Amino acid sequence: MHVITTLSNRLLQFSLEDPGIATILEFLQHYLAKRLVAMKTLSTEDLKVAMEVAATTASRSHSAAALEVASLVLLCCSGPQTCLKITSMLSSYCQCGAVTESADDFARSKIGIMRNYDAYMELSSHDFLMTGSVALQKRFRKILHKMSRPTAGILTAWETVFERWRPASLQIAQFSNDLASGDEKLFSEWRNYSGFLAALGGCCIAENSQLQRTDDPLVAGLRWIDRPNMEQDGQSILDEFMTQCLDLLTCSSPRAREAIRDVLGLELNLRLYPPLFHALQANLNSVFHGPAQGSTRPTPSDIIPVEQATSLIRTIVERLDDFHETFFSVDLGSLLLNLARHLQMLKSDNACLRVRMRFCQLCEVVTRKKEMLNFRYDVRIRNNLVELLLGWISRSNASKTDGSNFINRSRQDETVRLQRDLDRACLKTLIDLTYRLPLQPLDGPTAPETTDVRSQLFQSYFSRLLLMLREDNADQDLRKHLPIGSGTRDSYSVPELAITVLSNMLSANIDVGLKQSLEAGYHDDIEIRTAFVRVLCNILNQGTEFGSLSDSAISEKYEELLEILVEDIDLVLTICDSCPSGEVDEITVSLLNIFDSRGMGYDLLGALISQEVMNTENESELLRRNCVATKMLSVYAKWKGASYLKSTLGEVLRRLIMSSDKLDLELDPARVTSSEELQRNALQLQMVSKVFLDDICESVNKIPPSFRNICNTIMTAVTPRFPEAKFTAVGAFIFLRFFCPAIVAPDSEGLASAPPTKEMRRGLLLIAKVVQNLANNVLFGIKEPYMLVLNEFLTQNIFRITAFLKEISTTTGDLEPEPQMESFNFGSCVALHSFFYEHWETVRRKLLMKTKAPWKERNGYSNGQGNDTHLQERTKSLDRIGDLVASLGIPPQDLSWTRPQISANIPPAYSRFQHFMLKNSGKNVESVISARAVYDGGESKDGLPVICIILRNIEMDGMDYDLLLYCYLKIASRMWHRPFGVLIDATCYNSLSEPPDELFKKLDSLTPTEMSKRLSRLYVYNMNSAYRKCFRRVLRLAARNQASSFHPENVDYYLIGNLQDLQIHFHLGSLHLPKDTISVVTDSRYVYQPVTRLSKTKGKIDVMIKVGSQFVQITTVKKQEIVAGLRLNATVNDIFRLAEIEETSPSAHLEDDSAFGFRTENGKIVMYFASPKKNDVLQAIRSAKTKQGSEAKPTRLVERLIRPEDVPGTLLNISLTNMAYSDQRLRLASYNLLCGLCRAFHFSIDREFVGNRDLTIPSDCAPLIVGISKRLASSEPQLTNDFLLEFFVGWDRCPSEQRLLNVMFMVPWLPNLWTYVLCQDQDGERGSQKVAVIARKLIDLAIREPTLRNWFQEEVWPVTASSDLMVELFLDYLIKIAQSAGTDSEKIEIVAAIAASMGGILARGKIIARLRKALNKSSLRPTKRLIDNSVWNEISVLLKLCLAVSFNSRVQVQLFLPELFHCITLLTNTGSAATRGLSLSLIVNTVHAICTSLPVDEPSLAKLKSIMISLSDSTDLSLTFGVKPSLGTQIQESSTLSTLEFATRSMLDIMSAGAPSIDIANAWRARWMSLVSSTAFQSNPAMQTRAFGVMGFLIRDEVDDDLLYQILVAMRSSVVRFTEENDPDMLLAILGTLTKVMGNLAPTSRYLLQLYWLAMSLVRLAPPVLYRVSASFLEASLTAISASVMNRTRRMVPVLLQGRLPIEDALGEIDELCGVAFKRETFHIATSACLVKGLTDPVMKSTALRVLSTFLRIGSTNAPEEARFPADLSLLPYLGVVVARATSADESREILWLAGVSAPPTGETTFADAYEMIDLEGLRDRELLLNAALILIDFKLCEDEVQQRALYFLTRMATQHPLVMNHLYEIISSLLDDVLRSTQSPGTLQAAHALTRALSSNPRLASDSKSAADLQGVLEEIGFGGLWRSSTFEVAADRKKCGEMVDKLIEVRLNLVLPG
């Protein structure tokens, strides 16, 4: 052995050219060969003896090492023949060793060279073809790679070669490309050395030694090349080697750079890559220390390191064909990113551009082999690389228009050509980088609002890539549409590459990208539009998942992640194994939550326990490491055993702590003063410990079943590996993790109310030591000698603990009830997400290695070859997790609610809060943030954080309530642990922004208790009337829930009314209120006071009105009560935009000239004021509005919301829209998109469409597009809503010539709005909202596109009238548009045309129903005039629409004629001339429709035509409708019932003539009557009058008492109105109706007789305006009574007086007021006295005479023959008045006939003849006096002829009854004087002289004449004291008193007998 050692050492001393080397080698070769032969011939025993004699093992090992060193060194630098000798020598030596050792012992051989026996034998094999020294050296190095067992010889050989290589490297670095022969030899030798060091170095590092046994002496003393060398400044030999290699990479010699790059890239041992990359990173950092931007032109020393590093890494990566564990320790992603950043810092010259291209190529290689490499932060790295590479792409592509010019320039300008190539290279690389890459903020996970940042990034990248979509002429040959994977990327044009990148980016970021990029589908640039359509097609072909667009996307991803987790226990174990110590607690709770909530907690714990046992080398360490398994056992024990622990140790701990002052348990002599105390303490400690032991051991029956299961699992797992430690392992759980921590710290476990004292805690610690040692079955030792005294105690009790542990390790089969927990916990999901985000590559690497290692062992592979199915499945599942983690993006950061907690301990509110925050965490909050609806408002002056809510910025129409709540709760969660407040800015708040009650209820349910308690103040700024109502409602809701955040007892309210008060609480600068909050309040140019606001509910309120440039403010002067009982008062400041303010007339009851009114919000708010500065206020507002103009509300852009279900419909419209374009490429791309849609979403017509890049779509493809649309509309109706919405989005981008086609392919989808969207939507309201949106858009489109209106009328609108609800929704918007446009605008004509086009029964019926509804709505806020009502505009519009659909409409006249006539009667003679004309035109159109569409006979047709002609007569028009066609002007509106009567009669005639049958006419009339009745009995003065005016004409059937009762109730209201407001219209109408009703009143009516007296009372009390209608009512009552009651009794006076009895009290008051009493003997005189006042007025005279004649007729008719005139003179009061006013003899005879003269005189009858029939002797004096008085009532106003007759009658009285004349003498004398002085009539003068003679001929008349006072006394005596007053309208002057009497009379009658 000494010979071999000596010669081997000698070999290394020769130079390579020395011939002595060959001699020694030949000798050693021969010697070893002979030695081998000799050894083979010896027997085993002889060989053993020979070996012992020859040498010791140590000397043999030493010689082997020397031979190994020499051989390895010479192998790498010798020629082929020498190398063969060396390998032969090594073969012989190894074979000698094989003779003495077994092959199984080679790995543990004490002879180092034998440990690599297989490698050396392969090295010496001759089974290869010798092709030269270079190939031979490569073969040697390949075999050296396989050496894995380090020896002293190998390490010495490596160091020896390194010492030779180092100086050679310095020389080689200086060589040029052309070498001399000597230099070439040196270079070759250096090259071999380099390869040797690279290949064998992996066997020489300390990491490799970890594969060997630690007690191996051959390994233990080796000097590893990667260990620091103190002689080299702490640098290892390997570091020096790597540093020098990298220096060579950047040396001046190109050959050296290339050679060393090949060595490092192709021959370096895999184990050396980590130090290589570390050195490479350090080298780059040293080169690029500090920014290079702005420096001078980069030198080669700046560029070469990056260039070489790039090439080297590429070479290394390309070499990989399988993943290797070594590469998982290298963070190649970070290295690539640093390379890219270094390149970014370099100046972009040609050299830099070339290196960047190489870097792009490197990235392509790396991304293709990414699965074999380690990208710890893959998503983050790729995001940063994408940003850098996009920055390298030239921005000038967008301006290239002439490709040929560009090519010419590229040939001349190298930089341009290189930039072009770099652009292509970057795009090719970006294809790989962006594949499945979710965009994330570049500055890491701390970036706020990740979703918004992602949106911004996508928009930025999308815009940049769009610039690449313009093709150059150089790429014309590549314009074919090449789908991904159908060719090499080198054949792609720049736009093709950009399209692919865009496709990848959009596919991976569909949640933030699709809604931003869809507009590109309608881009004005056809190239861009075409490209984007292809992008959409690509993402469909890639199988993009659109689920991330849903609100629940994140929740679904978390659920999927959890499902993968719970189904893969190996993954869970790897997570636990990879968990850093700082995250153990969080991961432990998370995993336990996840598994236990699914009933898999035992499975998880069992797997963790088994793994922990397998990883434990020593039984003393079982379950004692600080890892996830032990932590989870602790958490699980505390979670499940809390009650058990308290019941077991609670009492003993409580007693122990209470007696702590009496016990001393200290055993440490250093802490005790005497030995006696030690003995006493030891005894006490034993006693106390025994108590604990007793309680623990006796609790064995109370231990939870879950504990038994865990203990059994521990014992089962430990027994096979450490059978003697099975119970101590259980003790490590139950005692170390459960009992002992509770004993040491009872306060932390809730077992003690207060922390123990320091001394007691020390005692508890000693008790825990005793208990734990018992559990460990260990006695105390020298480590704690003072505890030795307890060993005897331990020995005595160990068996008890062992028995306890054995017992609890036995399962009983009992199952512990599972707590009701949610299977999804947000905190756990976020914790798991965060862990994966940071450590996924580590987990992935360990799992892959764990999966591959057993497979290799099972299949006998050592080089990673093979294709194991299990490995593929594992890789697939890991890829899915990686994709999920990447798509989830950055986890929520720094939010307390993301911390995981044990699920069973989570309060329901907190759990709901977590779920809600998770669900909404992926939403884009930009809309809320940009609108500044909710934001962090800083702090108040006293440091209270405040959340600001700006109410006017919250558009409740279409608002996502959940997003609003999320933003609020997100800000509030930052203030979780401190009080905070809320400031509500109610400035300009209106009812349109009013939130629903559900919003507040949901907020309360979501707010955790902790957060709710932290809300301490709520400020409200600028309270107004609208928000006051909302505020009260919120407080009412909050008051019902004591735990509500807004309950008045839980929060302090501050109501702030002005800026000054606001500044008391806040610094305005830090509050960040919107500018308009301040500017609105300060916008007050004019301030007006005093002003009084008039309110029916609140009375009069003092306010001030401020008029500014844009707003009007109405502010209360004093604070108003906001909430009763809470003492919440505030200034109410109503602020309205000038454009919304309209003047309105004050209500009728406001008679003050200073009153004025405003209305706003389309009439919803009406306000009345009174002020002496009325004119100034109105003028200021008018001036401000004129100056400002009509200002529209600012609109806010809303980001498009795309949900998963929206995608197919949206993309389908993009496809069909673009397929109609003239560009062939766009048509083809659109068709292929359609094919992709059908395939991706499984449309039923999928097989009908096959895409291809070479198809040619015809230019005229309208039939194709429309046909496709029809089939899809029929087969895929679920796409309807989204398709139609997208249709409107793309409309404006379509050329005008294409728009008709777009409408054509849109129309087939409209029927689905009813059949699918409305009928099949589970949420009916939501479906209605969808259709309403489409309706608005369709109508707006039709209005904007006049050229398409005809097509819309023919094809679109008829479809929309398919259902009630559809018509309703369309009409809603039509009416809204018409209202805003006004009845005189062109737009309303268009709207009317649309309504007419909709046609059909439904549309017409809905319009008329809407008109009726609008008329009824006027009753909500009634006004005296309809034109003053807030709904008048709507009524006018609907009337216009009614007219629009009325022409030639059979449906309208047949089904809705009563409704039409009802509306017309209510609107006749109302409004402007145009509006009145609408009513007339509607009647004319209705008559025309009847004539042309209904089957009427010829007479009826003639009558209808006659009516049409009469309607066109100007006189009738101006009378009835207030319109003069010739002038077109408006006539003052009148409520005269006669005009209404004309219109009603005309319409009744139309109805009668137009009805096809009598039954239909009656049905129409009955329907009309029902409509009139419903209107008449609503409190609405504007319509009640008209309704009652029409009612009388419609009543034909018998009227029941119920209707009469309602009329009388309404009459009371009309009397009150007339009394208070002097408005007689309604009373006139009701009296007119009653007059007509009387003829149809049932004879048995309870009201019949009393109605007579009501009429009589009205005649007596009514003013002149009511006389005629009251008298007519009286006449009708009498006629009805005569026809029913009197026919039976033939007694007029008794019947009437009998009807007076029930209401005598009320009538008595009237009699007393009027001074005329109704008695049986003077009944007719009293009646006549009440009626004759009508004779004093020419207008009323005819009515009075007619009614008197009726009384005369009925009185005579109902009297017996013998009791008639002239035999009976009781009717003389009527006859005398009437006959005196007869105008002819015939009339006189007629009157006498009425009086009962059976045979009227024939021939010429004079009035004297009629008077002669009156026998004055038959009258009593008082009757004669009263009759004479009646004659004198209107004597002065009568014509001469009437006066003549009266004088004649008085002359007879003076002759026959002078005593009666005594009472009238004074009056008659006065009248005679007037007659004689003034009359010119001879006859009258003659009669006057006759009366004078009669009076003077009787002296007694003059001497005995009575005075007027005497006459009055006589009249009062006979009950007629008020005769003269009653015969005038003097009584009616007191309107109020009269009204009260009438009202009382009606009330008495109504209460007397109630209806039914």
PDB file of C-alpha atoms in Angstrom, residues 232-322:
ATOM      1  CA  GLN A 232      -9.892  33.450   2.596  1.00  0.00           C
ATOM      2  CA  ASP A 233     -11.771  36.167   4.494  1.00  0.00           C
ATOM      3  CA  GLY A 234     -14.577  33.775   5.215  1.00  0.00           C
ATOM      4  CA  GLN A 235     -15.055  32.945   1.538  1.00  0.00           C
ATOM      5  CA  SER A 236     -15.360  29.323   0.539  1.00  0.00           C
ATOM      6  CA  ILE A 237     -13.420  27.712  -2.274  1.00  0.00           C
ATOM      7  CA  LEU A 238     -16.665  27.230  -4.131  1.00  0.00           C
ATOM      8  CA  ASP A 239     -17.502  30.931  -3.816  1.00  0.00           C
ATOM      9  CA  GLU A 240     -14.089  31.769  -5.212  1.00  0.00           C
ATOM     10  CA  PHE A 241     -14.618  29.371  -8.077  1.00  0.00           C
ATOM     11  CA  MET A 242     -18.015  30.842  -8.877  1.00  0.00           C
ATOM     12  CA  THR A 243     -16.757  34.383  -8.653  1.00  0.00           C
ATOM     13  CA  GLN A 244     -13.866  33.697 -10.998  1.00  0.00           C
ATOM     14  CA  CYS A 245     -16.167  31.893 -13.419  1.00  0.00           C
ATOM     15  CA  LEU A 246     -18.443  34.879 -13.547  1.00  0.00           C
ATOM     16  CA  ASP A 247     -15.471  37.169 -14.033  1.00  0.00           C
ATOM     17  CA  LEU A 248     -14.503  35.019 -17.006  1.00  0.00           C
ATOM     18  CA  LEU A 249     -18.037  35.463 -18.356  1.00  0.00           C
ATOM     19  CA  THR A 250     -17.330  39.170 -18.678  1.00  0.00           C
ATOM     20  CA  CYS A 251     -13.670  39.018 -19.633  1.00  0.00           C
ATOM     21  CA  SER A 252     -12.284  40.402 -22.851  1.00  0.00           C
ATOM     22  CA  SER A 253     -11.717  36.990 -24.445  1.00  0.00           C
ATOM     23  CA  PRO A 254     -14.714  35.849 -26.455  1.00  0.00           C
ATOM     24  CA  ARG A 255     -13.453  32.228 -26.464  1.00  0.00           C
ATOM     25  CA  ALA A 256     -13.091  32.261 -22.718  1.00  0.00           C
ATOM     26  CA  ARG A 257     -16.567  33.701 -22.268  1.00  0.00           C
ATOM     27  CA  GLU A 258     -18.076  31.117 -24.551  1.00  0.00           C
ATOM     28  CA  ALA A 259     -16.164  28.257 -22.970  1.00  0.00           C
ATOM     29  CA  ILE A 260     -16.999  29.147 -19.398  1.00  0.00           C
ATOM     30  CA  ARG A 261     -20.632  29.729 -20.364  1.00  0.00           C
ATOM     31  CA  ASP A 262     -20.743  26.206 -21.800  1.00  0.00           C
ATOM     32  CA  VAL A 263     -19.134  24.830 -18.684  1.00  0.00           C
ATOM     33  CA  LEU A 264     -21.561  26.534 -16.333  1.00  0.00           C
ATOM     34  CA  GLY A 265     -24.548  25.989 -18.514  1.00  0.00           C
ATOM     35  CA  LEU A 266     -24.007  22.446 -19.728  1.00  0.00           C
ATOM     36  CA  GLU A 267     -21.571  20.716 -17.411  1.00  0.00           C
ATOM     37  CA  LEU A 268     -22.111  22.226 -13.985  1.00  0.00           C
ATOM     38  CA  ASN A 269     -23.383  19.735 -11.463  1.00  0.00           C
ATOM     39  CA  LEU A 270     -27.012  20.380 -10.616  1.00  0.00           C
ATOM     40  CA  ARG A 271     -26.179  20.771  -6.932  1.00  0.00           C
ATOM     41  CA  LEU A 272     -23.984  23.762  -7.732  1.00  0.00           C
ATOM     42  CA  TYR A 273     -26.702  25.849  -9.303  1.00  0.00           C
ATOM     43  CA  PRO A 274     -27.851  27.485  -6.069  1.00  0.00           C
ATOM     44  CA  PRO A 275     -24.414  28.938  -5.313  1.00  0.00           C
ATOM     45  CA  LEU A 276     -24.015  29.836  -8.976  1.00  0.00           C
ATOM     46  CA  PHE A 277     -27.228  31.842  -9.035  1.00  0.00           C
ATOM     47  CA  HIS A 278     -26.389  33.436  -5.717  1.00  0.00           C
ATOM     48  CA  ALA A 279     -23.031  34.535  -7.066  1.00  0.00           C
ATOM     49  CA  LEU A 280     -24.648  35.663 -10.302  1.00  0.00           C
ATOM     50  CA  GLN A 281     -27.089  37.865  -8.407  1.00  0.00           C
ATOM     51  CA  ALA A 282     -24.320  39.344  -6.309  1.00  0.00           C
ATOM     52  CA  ASN A 283     -22.259  39.992  -9.422  1.00  0.00           C
ATOM     53  CA  LEU A 284     -25.103  41.818 -11.139  1.00  0.00           C
ATOM     54  CA  ASN A 285     -25.788  43.910  -8.068  1.00  0.00           C
ATOM     55  CA  SER A 286     -22.165  44.964  -7.895  1.00  0.00           C
ATOM     56  CA  VAL A 287     -22.148  45.905 -11.579  1.00  0.00           C
ATOM     57  CA  PHE A 288     -25.391  47.865 -11.381  1.00  0.00           C
ATOM     58  CA  HIS A 289     -24.927  49.503  -8.044  1.00  0.00           C
ATOM     59  CA  GLY A 290     -27.088  52.619  -8.354  1.00  0.00           C
ATOM     60  CA  PRO A 291     -29.250  53.737 -11.293  1.00  0.00           C
ATOM     61  CA  ALA A 292     -27.725  53.945 -14.698  1.00  0.00           C
ATOM     62  CA  GLN A 293     -30.394  56.200 -16.158  1.00  0.00           C
ATOM     63  CA  GLY A 294     -29.022  59.448 -17.388  1.00  0.00           C
ATOM     64  CA  SER A 295     -25.461  58.133 -17.557  1.00  0.00           C
ATOM     65  CA  THR A 296     -23.255  58.269 -20.604  1.00  0.00           C
ATOM     66  CA  ARG A 297     -23.357  55.672 -23.326  1.00  0.00           C
ATOM     67  CA  PRO A 298     -23.135  52.245 -21.664  1.00  0.00           C
ATOM     68  CA  THR A 299     -19.792  50.524 -21.856  1.00  0.00           C
ATOM     69  CA  PRO A 300     -19.304  46.823 -22.623  1.00  0.00           C
ATOM     70  CA  SER A 301     -18.658  46.253 -18.947  1.00  0.00           C
ATOM     71  CA  ASP A 302     -22.216  47.407 -18.265  1.00  0.00           C
ATOM     72  CA  ILE A 303     -23.898  45.250 -20.877  1.00  0.00           C
ATOM     73  CA  ILE A 304     -21.780  42.112 -20.990  1.00  0.00           C
ATOM     74  CA  PRO A 305     -22.648  40.893 -17.459  1.00  0.00           C
ATOM     75  CA  VAL A 306     -26.333  40.984 -18.237  1.00  0.00           C
ATOM     76  CA  GLU A 307     -25.845  39.515 -21.678  1.00  0.00           C
ATOM     77  CA  GLN A 308     -23.728  36.650 -20.359  1.00  0.00           C
ATOM     78  CA  ALA A 309     -25.993  36.033 -17.433  1.00  0.00           C
ATOM     79  CA  THR A 310     -28.957  35.918 -19.773  1.00  0.00           C
ATOM     80  CA  SER A 311     -27.278  33.458 -22.098  1.00  0.00           C
ATOM     81  CA  LEU A 312     -26.027  31.354 -19.209  1.00  0.00           C
ATOM     82  CA  ILE A 313     -29.388  31.055 -17.541  1.00  0.00           C
ATOM     83  CA  ARG A 314     -30.994  30.176 -20.834  1.00  0.00           C
ATOM     84  CA  THR A 315     -28.449  27.447 -21.413  1.00  0.00           C
ATOM     85  CA  ILE A 316     -29.024  26.054 -17.945  1.00  0.00           C
ATOM     86  CA  VAL A 317     -32.784  26.063 -18.255  1.00  0.00           C
ATOM     87  CA  GLU A 318     -32.756  24.514 -21.699  1.00  0.00           C
ATOM     88  CA  ARG A 319     -30.630  21.719 -20.276  1.00  0.00           C
ATOM     89  CA  LEU A 320     -33.381  20.708 -17.857  1.00  0.00           C
ATOM     90  CA  ASP A 321     -35.582  17.813 -18.868  1.00  0.00           C
ATOM     91  CA  ASP A 322     -37.102  17.057 -15.495  1.00  0.00           C
TER      92      ASP A 322
END
